[in-house]
């Protein structure tokens, strides 16, 4: 199977896979070659790619996945390979977002758009940390 | 005739200017390359979204319609337009061309503006237009930076504050040419027509005879994909505007460098003339003095 993870900025991942596990809105699903054509909504979370007995984790934001023929395409607004995750940077981002949200919630005039962005980056930071944590275990 | 020292100083200062504009030209050239690469790299995402939309629309059948705010027909009481300008000047007529478009807009229906870039903000504030939100994005133009803008417009649209989502930006035609372009994105009155128009952009749909399954359901997936597509369309155009900015600046700075170099040539000629005149004058004075002494 051919897997590609595509984000608005670039194609984040492209390669062969024997099986792919991803988190959809209805729960985790595994996709093996010959899967029925499927379009499903992907939640922020982990994508596990197995190839020749080795597995690799990727963290993705919300989006959707399309399985058709022998191809899986995951379209998401952000994705990062677990190997590339810089835990310190993620923690800093998480901390920043948390602090911003805390401050903003105290006052009524907080910019809702900034708040939304902070929530988004917090969500993605958590996902990245979880993905990295799983790898370590 | 001008003093030789004045001309010399002038040459020096023009040369300095040429050096600065040349540096700016080179910087803009490399940024332009980056912005273009980014626009190209993101294209797959837009194409795939479109292809998915098309394949869902195909599955839905002729009669079925999907309730989605973007597909609703409603009276346009106020337009929402995102204006994309630059933060800095020295990029030729890029921004003023956009402003000229704005002046030509009809009075009705009123427009609510969303803005990217300092130049646009200054213009909108100066002409006292309804500026709802103002954003600044860096040259990198990451998707994360753009997301709040898209969310802001989307929220206002859903709340009924604005009835269209449009974007006014300098479209990148080629390095020498950028044209102001107003693209209405929302509402899409008819999804099928919209897809038919863009058929060439995403190519052949993946051929798989088996029935596609949608989870949780075709309508849910369609509305999610549509959201993503509109956001991506806006983002893609912002990237385009960035490429336009840098190429316009590169061309403007190239023209400035060329002009400065021409000026240096002219001034050098004038300087030599002045120097020659001074020497001739001096010889004349000396020979006149000798002539008087001898006689």
Short mmCIF file of N, CA, C and O in Angstrom, two decimals, chain A residues 6-11 24-26 29 34-41 61-64 66-70 73 75-78 112-114 116-117 120-121 123, chain B residues 38 41-42 44-45 48-49 52 55 132-133 135 141-145 147-148 151-152 155-156 206 208 210-216 220-221 224-225 228 231-232 235:
data_model
loop_
_atom_site.label_atom_id
_atom_site.label_comp_id
_atom_site.label_asym_id
_atom_site.label_seq_id
_atom_site.Cartn_x
_atom_site.Cartn_y
_atom_site.Cartn_z
N UNK A 6 -0.70 14.40 3.57
CA UNK A 6 -0.58 15.67 2.86
C UNK A 6 -1.10 16.79 3.75
O UNK A 6 -2.19 16.69 4.32
N UNK A 7 -0.32 17.86 3.88
CA UNK A 7 -0.75 19.02 4.65
C UNK A 7 -0.81 20.21 3.70
O UNK A 7 -0.28 20.13 2.60
N UNK A 8 -1.44 21.31 4.13
CA UNK A 8 -1.51 22.48 3.24
C UNK A 8 -0.13 22.99 2.84
O UNK A 8 0.02 23.60 1.80
N UNK A 9 0.87 22.74 3.65
CA UNK A 9 2.19 23.29 3.34
C UNK A 9 2.99 22.38 2.43
O UNK A 9 3.76 22.85 1.60
N UNK A 10 2.88 21.07 2.61
CA UNK A 10 3.68 20.16 1.81
C UNK A 10 3.19 18.74 2.01
O UNK A 10 2.28 18.48 2.79
N UNK A 11 3.80 17.82 1.31
CA UNK A 11 3.51 16.41 1.55
C UNK A 11 4.43 15.97 2.67
O UNK A 11 5.65 15.96 2.52
N UNK A 24 -9.93 7.49 14.00
CA UNK A 24 -10.99 8.22 13.33
C UNK A 24 -11.96 8.73 14.37
O UNK A 24 -11.81 8.45 15.56
N UNK A 25 -12.94 9.47 13.90
CA UNK A 25 -13.92 10.03 14.82
C UNK A 25 -14.66 8.92 15.58
O UNK A 25 -15.08 9.09 16.70
N UNK A 26 -14.81 7.76 14.93
CA UNK A 26 -15.54 6.66 15.58
C UNK A 26 -14.63 5.68 16.31
O UNK A 26 -15.08 4.66 16.77
N UNK A 29 -8.91 2.61 13.77
CA UNK A 29 -9.08 1.58 12.76
C UNK A 29 -7.74 1.19 12.17
O UNK A 29 -6.81 1.99 12.14
N UNK A 34 -5.99 -4.09 0.36
CA UNK A 34 -7.24 -4.67 -0.09
C UNK A 34 -8.45 -4.17 0.68
O UNK A 34 -9.53 -4.71 0.57
N UNK A 35 -8.25 -3.15 1.50
CA UNK A 35 -9.36 -2.58 2.26
C UNK A 35 -10.39 -1.99 1.30
O UNK A 35 -10.05 -1.54 0.22
N UNK A 36 -11.65 -2.00 1.74
CA UNK A 36 -12.69 -1.39 0.92
C UNK A 36 -12.42 0.11 0.78
O UNK A 36 -11.84 0.72 1.68
N UNK A 37 -12.86 0.70 -0.31
CA UNK A 37 -12.70 2.15 -0.44
C UNK A 37 -13.42 2.85 0.71
O UNK A 37 -14.57 2.53 0.99
N UNK A 38 -12.74 3.78 1.34
CA UNK A 38 -13.29 4.38 2.55
C UNK A 38 -12.83 5.84 2.64
O UNK A 38 -11.70 6.16 2.32
N UNK A 39 -13.75 6.69 3.04
CA UNK A 39 -13.36 8.05 3.37
C UNK A 39 -13.83 8.29 4.79
O UNK A 39 -15.00 8.09 5.08
N UNK A 40 -12.93 8.68 5.66
CA UNK A 40 -13.30 8.82 7.05
C UNK A 40 -12.65 10.04 7.68
O UNK A 40 -11.63 10.52 7.20
N UNK A 41 -13.28 10.54 8.72
CA UNK A 41 -12.74 11.73 9.38
C UNK A 41 -11.73 11.32 10.43
O UNK A 41 -11.99 10.44 11.26
N UNK A 61 -2.84 16.14 12.98
CA UNK A 61 -3.95 16.94 13.48
C UNK A 61 -5.23 16.42 12.82
O UNK A 61 -5.20 15.46 12.08
N UNK A 62 -6.35 17.09 13.10
CA UNK A 62 -7.60 16.63 12.51
C UNK A 62 -7.60 16.74 10.99
O UNK A 62 -6.92 17.58 10.42
N UNK A 63 -8.37 15.91 10.35
CA UNK A 63 -8.47 15.95 8.90
C UNK A 63 -9.28 14.77 8.44
O UNK A 63 -10.18 14.33 9.15
N UNK A 64 -8.95 14.23 7.27
CA UNK A 64 -9.65 13.03 6.87
C UNK A 64 -8.73 12.12 6.08
O UNK A 64 -7.67 12.53 5.62
N UNK A 66 -8.47 8.96 3.10
CA UNK A 66 -9.16 8.40 1.96
C UNK A 66 -8.42 7.12 1.57
O UNK A 66 -7.22 7.15 1.34
N UNK A 67 -9.14 6.01 1.52
CA UNK A 67 -8.55 4.75 1.10
C UNK A 67 -9.22 4.40 -0.22
O UNK A 67 -10.44 4.32 -0.29
N UNK A 68 -8.41 4.25 -1.25
CA UNK A 68 -9.03 3.81 -2.50
C UNK A 68 -7.98 3.09 -3.31
O UNK A 68 -6.83 3.53 -3.37
N UNK A 69 -8.39 1.97 -3.90
CA UNK A 69 -7.42 1.16 -4.63
C UNK A 69 -6.35 0.73 -3.66
O UNK A 69 -6.62 0.22 -2.58
N UNK A 70 -5.12 0.99 -4.00
CA UNK A 70 -4.04 0.56 -3.14
C UNK A 70 -3.35 1.76 -2.49
O UNK A 70 -2.17 1.72 -2.17
N UNK A 73 -4.55 8.10 1.57
CA UNK A 73 -4.12 9.48 1.65
C UNK A 73 -4.74 10.08 2.89
O UNK A 73 -5.95 9.98 3.10
N UNK A 75 -5.27 13.59 4.67
CA UNK A 75 -5.16 15.03 4.51
C UNK A 75 -5.42 15.66 5.85
O UNK A 75 -6.49 15.46 6.45
N UNK A 76 -4.45 16.40 6.35
CA UNK A 76 -4.58 16.98 7.67
C UNK A 76 -3.91 18.34 7.68
O UNK A 76 -3.09 18.64 6.81
N UNK A 77 -4.29 19.17 8.65
CA UNK A 77 -3.74 20.51 8.64
C UNK A 77 -2.34 20.57 9.24
O UNK A 77 -1.63 21.54 9.08
N UNK A 78 -1.91 19.53 9.93
CA UNK A 78 -0.55 19.50 10.45
C UNK A 78 -0.15 18.05 10.68
O UNK A 78 -0.96 17.22 11.08
N UNK A 112 -10.89 36.13 20.56
CA UNK A 112 -11.32 34.73 20.39
C UNK A 112 -10.49 33.98 19.36
O UNK A 112 -10.34 32.76 19.44
N UNK A 113 -9.96 34.69 18.39
CA UNK A 113 -9.21 34.00 17.33
C UNK A 113 -7.88 33.51 17.87
O UNK A 113 -7.44 32.41 17.59
N UNK A 114 -7.26 34.35 18.67
CA UNK A 114 -6.00 33.95 19.26
C UNK A 114 -6.23 32.77 20.19
O UNK A 114 -5.41 31.85 20.26
N UNK A 116 -8.55 30.53 19.95
CA UNK A 116 -8.76 29.35 19.11
C UNK A 116 -7.42 28.79 18.65
O UNK A 116 -7.17 27.58 18.68
N UNK A 117 -6.53 29.68 18.28
CA UNK A 117 -5.22 29.23 17.81
C UNK A 117 -4.45 28.56 18.95
O UNK A 117 -3.82 27.53 18.76
N UNK A 120 -5.73 25.20 19.49
CA UNK A 120 -5.25 24.33 18.42
C UNK A 120 -3.82 23.88 18.67
O UNK A 120 -3.51 22.69 18.55
N UNK A 121 -2.96 24.83 19.07
CA UNK A 121 -1.57 24.42 19.25
C UNK A 121 -1.41 23.56 20.49
O UNK A 121 -0.56 22.67 20.54
N UNK A 123 -3.65 21.41 21.50
CA UNK A 123 -4.12 20.09 21.09
C UNK A 123 -3.02 19.35 20.35
O UNK A 123 -2.71 18.20 20.62
N UNK B 38 6.66 27.05 -1.95
CA UNK B 38 5.63 26.76 -0.96
C UNK B 38 4.27 26.63 -1.65
O UNK B 38 3.50 25.71 -1.35
N UNK B 41 4.21 23.33 -3.52
CA UNK B 41 4.18 22.15 -2.65
C UNK B 41 2.80 21.93 -2.05
O UNK B 41 2.38 20.81 -1.81
N UNK B 42 2.09 23.05 -1.80
CA UNK B 42 0.78 22.93 -1.18
C UNK B 42 -0.31 22.55 -2.17
O UNK B 42 -1.44 22.27 -1.78
N UNK B 44 -0.82 19.92 -4.03
CA UNK B 44 -1.35 18.56 -3.95
C UNK B 44 -2.53 18.49 -3.00
O UNK B 44 -3.53 17.83 -3.29
N UNK B 45 -2.39 19.16 -1.88
CA UNK B 45 -3.44 19.14 -0.86
C UNK B 45 -4.75 19.65 -1.44
O UNK B 45 -5.80 19.01 -1.31
N UNK B 48 -6.17 17.18 -3.98
CA UNK B 48 -6.76 16.00 -3.36
C UNK B 48 -8.11 16.32 -2.73
O UNK B 48 -9.05 15.54 -2.81
N UNK B 49 -8.20 17.48 -2.07
CA UNK B 49 -9.47 17.87 -1.45
C UNK B 49 -10.55 17.96 -2.51
O UNK B 49 -11.66 17.48 -2.34
N UNK B 52 -11.62 14.60 -3.69
CA UNK B 52 -12.49 13.93 -2.73
C UNK B 52 -13.89 14.51 -2.79
O UNK B 52 -14.89 13.78 -2.78
N UNK B 55 -15.59 13.07 -5.70
CA UNK B 55 -16.02 11.67 -5.60
C UNK B 55 -17.20 11.54 -4.64
O UNK B 55 -18.06 10.70 -4.84
N UNK B 132 -12.77 44.96 9.99
CA UNK B 132 -13.18 44.10 11.08
C UNK B 132 -12.00 43.53 11.84
O UNK B 132 -11.97 43.53 13.05
N UNK B 133 -11.01 43.04 11.11
CA UNK B 133 -9.88 42.41 11.77
C UNK B 133 -8.64 42.61 10.93
O UNK B 133 -8.71 42.69 9.71
N UNK B 135 -4.52 41.34 10.48
CA UNK B 135 -3.57 40.29 10.85
C UNK B 135 -2.22 40.60 10.22
O UNK B 135 -2.13 41.26 9.20
N UNK B 141 4.87 32.54 6.14
CA UNK B 141 3.45 32.26 5.85
C UNK B 141 3.07 30.82 6.15
O UNK B 141 2.55 30.11 5.30
N UNK B 142 3.39 30.37 7.36
CA UNK B 142 3.01 29.01 7.74
C UNK B 142 1.50 28.90 7.86
O UNK B 142 0.81 29.90 8.05
N UNK B 143 1.00 27.68 7.76
CA UNK B 143 -0.44 27.51 7.81
C UNK B 143 -0.98 27.92 9.18
O UNK B 143 -2.07 28.45 9.29
N UNK B 144 -0.17 27.67 10.21
CA UNK B 144 -0.58 28.03 11.56
C UNK B 144 -0.86 29.51 11.73
O UNK B 144 -1.72 29.90 12.50
N UNK B 145 -0.11 30.33 10.98
CA UNK B 145 -0.30 31.78 11.10
C UNK B 145 -1.60 32.22 10.45
O UNK B 145 -2.20 33.22 10.84
N UNK B 147 -4.33 30.31 9.98
CA UNK B 147 -5.53 29.65 10.49
C UNK B 147 -6.50 30.60 11.22
O UNK B 147 -7.69 30.58 10.94
N UNK B 148 -6.01 31.46 12.14
CA UNK B 148 -6.96 32.34 12.83
C UNK B 148 -7.74 33.25 11.88
O UNK B 148 -8.89 33.59 12.16
N UNK B 151 -10.46 31.17 10.38
CA UNK B 151 -11.48 30.88 11.39
C UNK B 151 -12.35 32.11 11.64
O UNK B 151 -13.57 32.01 11.75
N UNK B 152 -11.71 33.28 11.68
CA UNK B 152 -12.45 34.50 11.95
C UNK B 152 -13.50 34.74 10.88
O UNK B 152 -14.67 35.03 11.18
N UNK B 155 -16.33 32.13 11.06
CA UNK B 155 -17.27 32.35 12.17
C UNK B 155 -18.27 33.46 11.84
O UNK B 155 -19.45 33.33 12.09
N UNK B 156 -17.74 34.54 11.27
CA UNK B 156 -18.63 35.66 10.93
C UNK B 156 -19.63 35.26 9.87
O UNK B 156 -20.77 35.69 9.87
N UNK B 206 -9.78 8.51 -8.85
CA UNK B 206 -9.23 7.18 -8.71
C UNK B 206 -10.27 6.15 -9.13
O UNK B 206 -11.43 6.24 -8.73
N UNK B 208 -12.00 2.88 -8.89
CA UNK B 208 -12.18 1.75 -8.00
C UNK B 208 -13.66 1.41 -8.10
O UNK B 208 -14.51 2.23 -7.80
N UNK B 210 -15.46 -0.64 -6.56
CA UNK B 210 -16.20 -0.93 -5.33
C UNK B 210 -16.79 0.35 -4.75
O UNK B 210 -16.25 1.44 -4.92
N UNK B 211 -17.91 0.19 -4.07
CA UNK B 211 -18.61 1.33 -3.49
C UNK B 211 -17.76 1.95 -2.35
O UNK B 211 -17.29 1.23 -1.48
N UNK B 212 -17.63 3.26 -2.40
CA UNK B 212 -16.88 3.95 -1.34
C UNK B 212 -17.72 4.01 -0.06
O UNK B 212 -18.92 4.28 -0.11
N UNK B 213 -17.07 3.74 1.07
CA UNK B 213 -17.78 3.84 2.35
C UNK B 213 -17.43 5.19 2.97
O UNK B 213 -16.27 5.61 2.93
N UNK B 214 -18.40 5.85 3.53
CA UNK B 214 -18.11 7.09 4.23
C UNK B 214 -18.41 6.94 5.71
O UNK B 214 -19.49 6.48 6.06
N UNK B 215 -17.46 7.30 6.52
CA UNK B 215 -17.69 7.26 7.95
C UNK B 215 -17.51 8.64 8.53
O UNK B 215 -16.52 9.30 8.23
N UNK B 216 -18.37 9.16 9.35
CA UNK B 216 -19.64 8.58 9.80
C UNK B 216 -20.72 8.61 8.72
O UNK B 216 -21.66 7.81 8.82
N UNK B 220 -21.62 14.22 6.34
CA UNK B 220 -20.68 14.73 7.35
C UNK B 220 -19.30 14.92 6.74
O UNK B 220 -18.64 15.93 6.95
N UNK B 221 -18.89 13.89 5.98
CA UNK B 221 -17.57 13.98 5.37
C UNK B 221 -17.53 15.13 4.39
O UNK B 221 -16.59 15.92 4.37
N UNK B 224 -17.18 18.46 6.12
CA UNK B 224 -15.83 18.63 6.69
C UNK B 224 -14.82 18.95 5.58
O UNK B 224 -14.00 19.86 5.70
N UNK B 225 -14.93 18.20 4.50
CA UNK B 225 -13.99 18.40 3.40
C UNK B 225 -14.17 19.78 2.78
O UNK B 225 -13.21 20.47 2.42
N UNK B 228 -12.46 22.32 4.88
CA UNK B 228 -11.02 22.28 4.67
C UNK B 228 -10.66 22.89 3.33
O UNK B 228 -9.67 23.61 3.20
N UNK B 231 -10.78 26.72 3.38
CA UNK B 231 -9.64 27.25 4.13
C UNK B 231 -8.38 27.15 3.31
O UNK B 231 -7.56 28.08 3.24
N UNK B 232 -8.22 26.01 2.67
CA UNK B 232 -7.02 25.82 1.87
C UNK B 232 -7.00 26.79 0.68
O UNK B 232 -5.94 27.33 0.33
N UNK B 235 -5.81 29.99 1.89
CA UNK B 235 -4.37 29.90 2.21
C UNK B 235 -3.54 29.92 0.94
O UNK B 235 -2.52 30.63 0.85
#
